[in-house]
XYZ file of C-alpha atoms in Angstrom:
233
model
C 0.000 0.000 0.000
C 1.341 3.325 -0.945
C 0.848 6.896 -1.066
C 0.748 9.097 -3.917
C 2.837 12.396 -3.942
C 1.321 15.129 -5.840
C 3.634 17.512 -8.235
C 3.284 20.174 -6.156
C 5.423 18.991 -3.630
C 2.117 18.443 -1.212
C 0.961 14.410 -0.063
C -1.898 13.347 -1.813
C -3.683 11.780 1.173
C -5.834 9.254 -0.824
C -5.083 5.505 -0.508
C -3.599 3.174 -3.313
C -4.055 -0.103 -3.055
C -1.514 -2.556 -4.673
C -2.724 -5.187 -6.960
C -2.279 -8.385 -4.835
C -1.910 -12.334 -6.554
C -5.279 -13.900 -6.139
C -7.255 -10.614 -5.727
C -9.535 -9.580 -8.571
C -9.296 -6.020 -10.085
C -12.849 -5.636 -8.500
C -11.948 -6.437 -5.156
C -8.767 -4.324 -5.324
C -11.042 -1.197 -6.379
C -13.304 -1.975 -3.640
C -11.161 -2.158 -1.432
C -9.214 1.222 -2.529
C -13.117 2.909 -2.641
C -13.368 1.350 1.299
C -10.424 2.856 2.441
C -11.044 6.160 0.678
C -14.506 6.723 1.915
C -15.365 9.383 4.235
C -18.308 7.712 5.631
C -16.604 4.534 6.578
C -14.063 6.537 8.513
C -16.918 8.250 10.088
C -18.809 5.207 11.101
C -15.581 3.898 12.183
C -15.217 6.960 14.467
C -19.004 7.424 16.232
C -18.862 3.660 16.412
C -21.323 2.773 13.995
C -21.454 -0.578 12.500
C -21.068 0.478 8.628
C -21.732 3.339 6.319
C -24.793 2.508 5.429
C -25.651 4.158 9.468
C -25.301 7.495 7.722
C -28.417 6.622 5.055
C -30.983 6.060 7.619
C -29.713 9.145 9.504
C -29.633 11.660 6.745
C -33.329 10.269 5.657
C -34.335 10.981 9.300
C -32.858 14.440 9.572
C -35.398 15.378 6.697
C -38.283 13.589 7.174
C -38.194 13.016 10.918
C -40.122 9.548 11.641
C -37.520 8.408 14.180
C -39.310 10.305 17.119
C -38.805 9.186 20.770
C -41.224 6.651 21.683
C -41.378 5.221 18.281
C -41.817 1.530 17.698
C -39.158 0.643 14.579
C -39.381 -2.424 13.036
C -35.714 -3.097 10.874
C -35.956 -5.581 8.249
C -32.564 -7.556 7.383
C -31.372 -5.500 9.994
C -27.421 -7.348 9.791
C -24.989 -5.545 10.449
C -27.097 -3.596 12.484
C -26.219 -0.065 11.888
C -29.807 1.227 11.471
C -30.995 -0.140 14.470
C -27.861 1.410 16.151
C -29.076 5.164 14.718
C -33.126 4.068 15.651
C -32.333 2.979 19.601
C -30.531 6.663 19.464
C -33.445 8.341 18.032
C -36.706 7.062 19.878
C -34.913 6.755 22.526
C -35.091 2.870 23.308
C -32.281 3.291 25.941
C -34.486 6.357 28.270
C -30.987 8.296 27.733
C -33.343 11.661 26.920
C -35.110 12.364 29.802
C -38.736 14.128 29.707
C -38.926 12.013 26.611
C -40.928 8.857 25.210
C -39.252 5.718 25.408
C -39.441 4.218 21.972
C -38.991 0.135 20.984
C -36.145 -0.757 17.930
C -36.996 -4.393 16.778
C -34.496 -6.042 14.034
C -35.208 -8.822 12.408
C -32.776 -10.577 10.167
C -32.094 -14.156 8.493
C -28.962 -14.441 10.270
C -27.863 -13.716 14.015
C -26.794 -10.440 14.550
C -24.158 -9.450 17.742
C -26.766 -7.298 20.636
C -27.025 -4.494 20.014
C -27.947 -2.065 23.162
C -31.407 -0.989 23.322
C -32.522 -3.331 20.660
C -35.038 -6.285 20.577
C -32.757 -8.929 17.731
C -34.430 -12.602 16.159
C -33.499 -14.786 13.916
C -36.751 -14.479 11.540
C -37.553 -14.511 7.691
C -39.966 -11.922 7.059
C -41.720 -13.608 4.724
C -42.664 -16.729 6.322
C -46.045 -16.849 7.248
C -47.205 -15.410 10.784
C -43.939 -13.499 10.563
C -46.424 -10.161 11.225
C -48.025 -11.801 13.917
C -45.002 -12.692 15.618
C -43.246 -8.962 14.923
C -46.163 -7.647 16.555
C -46.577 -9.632 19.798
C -42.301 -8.701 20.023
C -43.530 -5.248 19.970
C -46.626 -5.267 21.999
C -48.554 -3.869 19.262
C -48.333 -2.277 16.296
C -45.446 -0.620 14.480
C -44.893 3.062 13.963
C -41.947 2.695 12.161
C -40.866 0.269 9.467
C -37.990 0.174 7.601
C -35.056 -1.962 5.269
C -32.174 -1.691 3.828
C -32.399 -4.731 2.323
C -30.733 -6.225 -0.859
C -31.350 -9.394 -3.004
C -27.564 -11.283 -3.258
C -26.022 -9.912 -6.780
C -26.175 -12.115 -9.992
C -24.251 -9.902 -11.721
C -26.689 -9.035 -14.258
C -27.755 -5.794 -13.864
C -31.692 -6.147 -14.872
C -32.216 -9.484 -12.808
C -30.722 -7.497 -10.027
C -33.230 -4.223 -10.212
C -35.831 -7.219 -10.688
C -34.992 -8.926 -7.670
C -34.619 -6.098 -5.351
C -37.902 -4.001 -6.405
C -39.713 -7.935 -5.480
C -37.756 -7.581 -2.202
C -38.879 -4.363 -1.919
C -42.408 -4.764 -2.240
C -42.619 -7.911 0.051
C -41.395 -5.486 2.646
C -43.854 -2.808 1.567
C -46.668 -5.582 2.051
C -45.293 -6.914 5.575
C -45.687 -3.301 6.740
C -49.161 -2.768 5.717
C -49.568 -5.855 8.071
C -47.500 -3.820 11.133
C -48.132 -0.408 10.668
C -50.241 1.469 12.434
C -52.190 4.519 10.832
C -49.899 7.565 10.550
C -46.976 5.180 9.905
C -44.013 5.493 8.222
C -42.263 2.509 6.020
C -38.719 3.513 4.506
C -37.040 0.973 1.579
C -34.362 0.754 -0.211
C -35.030 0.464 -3.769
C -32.664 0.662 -7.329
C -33.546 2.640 -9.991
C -34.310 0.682 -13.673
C -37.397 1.126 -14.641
C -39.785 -1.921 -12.426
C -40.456 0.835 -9.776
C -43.744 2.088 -11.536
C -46.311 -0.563 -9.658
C -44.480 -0.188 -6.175
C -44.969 3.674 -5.986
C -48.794 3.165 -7.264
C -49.261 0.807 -4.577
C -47.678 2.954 -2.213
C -49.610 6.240 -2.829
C -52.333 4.315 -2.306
C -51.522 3.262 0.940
C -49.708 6.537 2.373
C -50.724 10.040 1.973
C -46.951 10.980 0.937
C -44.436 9.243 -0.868
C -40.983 10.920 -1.921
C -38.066 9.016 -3.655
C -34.546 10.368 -2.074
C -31.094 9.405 -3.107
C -29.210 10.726 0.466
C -25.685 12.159 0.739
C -24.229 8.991 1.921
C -25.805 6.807 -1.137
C -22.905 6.760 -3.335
C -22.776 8.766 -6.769
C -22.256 5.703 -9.023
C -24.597 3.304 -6.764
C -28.077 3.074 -8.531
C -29.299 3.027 -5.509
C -32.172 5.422 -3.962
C -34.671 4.837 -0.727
C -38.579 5.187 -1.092
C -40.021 7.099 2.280
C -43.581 6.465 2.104
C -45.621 8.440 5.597
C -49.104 8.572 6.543
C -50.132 5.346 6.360
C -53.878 5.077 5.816
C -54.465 1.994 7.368
């Protein structure tokens, strides 16, 4: 690993990563982009369990649906940085006082380390009774639900938009189950083309929908997060 020295006699500060025997030109880039990446240093810093923290955060700070007292729901919540940023926001750890205690339930096909302040099983979503079982973990219904799910890459790029906007709307359906009125559900979702029949659905279901690619979604990822509020019921 070296550093690059600029002409002007000043350090270029950005990481190069050396091609390594064995490692793919991909993985080498990736690795370079990791390494370079403001946001991983940042989650690295406030403790954060990935990058993908500073998403659900900069949604938040503009739409504001992680209120204390909330009851969050976090679909394929591994690693578990949303559920980090929700305990922090509604409060699930009574840190704020004068204010509502809120719940942050993850949910995830694999076991994910605890997580302070957050309720963590071992569940698949979309088996059935999943709803009823997220529920009676919450003691009611949800205020809040939200993923950051992704379908495992095939490396073809329309199969991929294909399998996440299914993903995607599998969630959107498991939260009509949850939600109660006035709720908020929050998705991840790629941009192709197949979104058309998810955003119908949704603005039938919620009295606002807006599409929002935040700061930490990077430039070249297709990638963009559906906030859908005011669930009807």
């Amino acid at each position: 690993m070296a550093k690059k020295t600029s002409g002007r006699g000043q350090r270029d500060l950005r990481v190069k990563v050396k091609s390594a025997r064995g490692r793919k030109l991909s993985s080498t880039l990736w690795l370079e982009r990791q390494l370079n990446d403001p946001y991983v240093k940042r989650a690295q810093a406030e403790g954060y369990r990935g990058r993908a923290a500073f998403k659900i955060l900069e949604l938040d700070d503009k739409f504001r649906f992680l209120v204390p007292g909330a009851r969050v729901v976090d679909l394929g919540c591994a690693p578990g940085g949303w559920c980090q940023v929700a305990v922090k926001r509604v409060n699930a750890l009574n840190e704020r006082s004068g204010k509502a205690v809120g719940t942050v339930l993850g949910i995830d096909l694999q076991e994910v380390e605890p997580i302070a302040g957050a309720d963590l099983h071992v569940l698949d979503f979309l088996e059935d009774e999943a709803d009823d079982k997220v529920k009676t973990w919450l003691g009611g219904q949800a205020d809040v639900v939200m993923s950051d799910m992704a379908a495992a890459s095939s490396g073809h790029k329309q199969t991929d938009h294909l399998r996440i906007m299914a993903l995607c709307e599998a969630a959107a359906y498991f939260a009509f189950d949850v939600l109660d009125p006035g709720g908020t559900f929050v998705a991840k979702v790629l941009a192709g083309g197949a979104e058309g029949d998810l955003q119908k659905l949704l603005k039938q279901k919620f009295t606002k929908v807006a599409n929002v690619k935040p700061p930490a979604s990077r430039s070249n990822s297709s990638e963009k997060f559906v906030v859908a509020q005011g669930f009807r019921g």
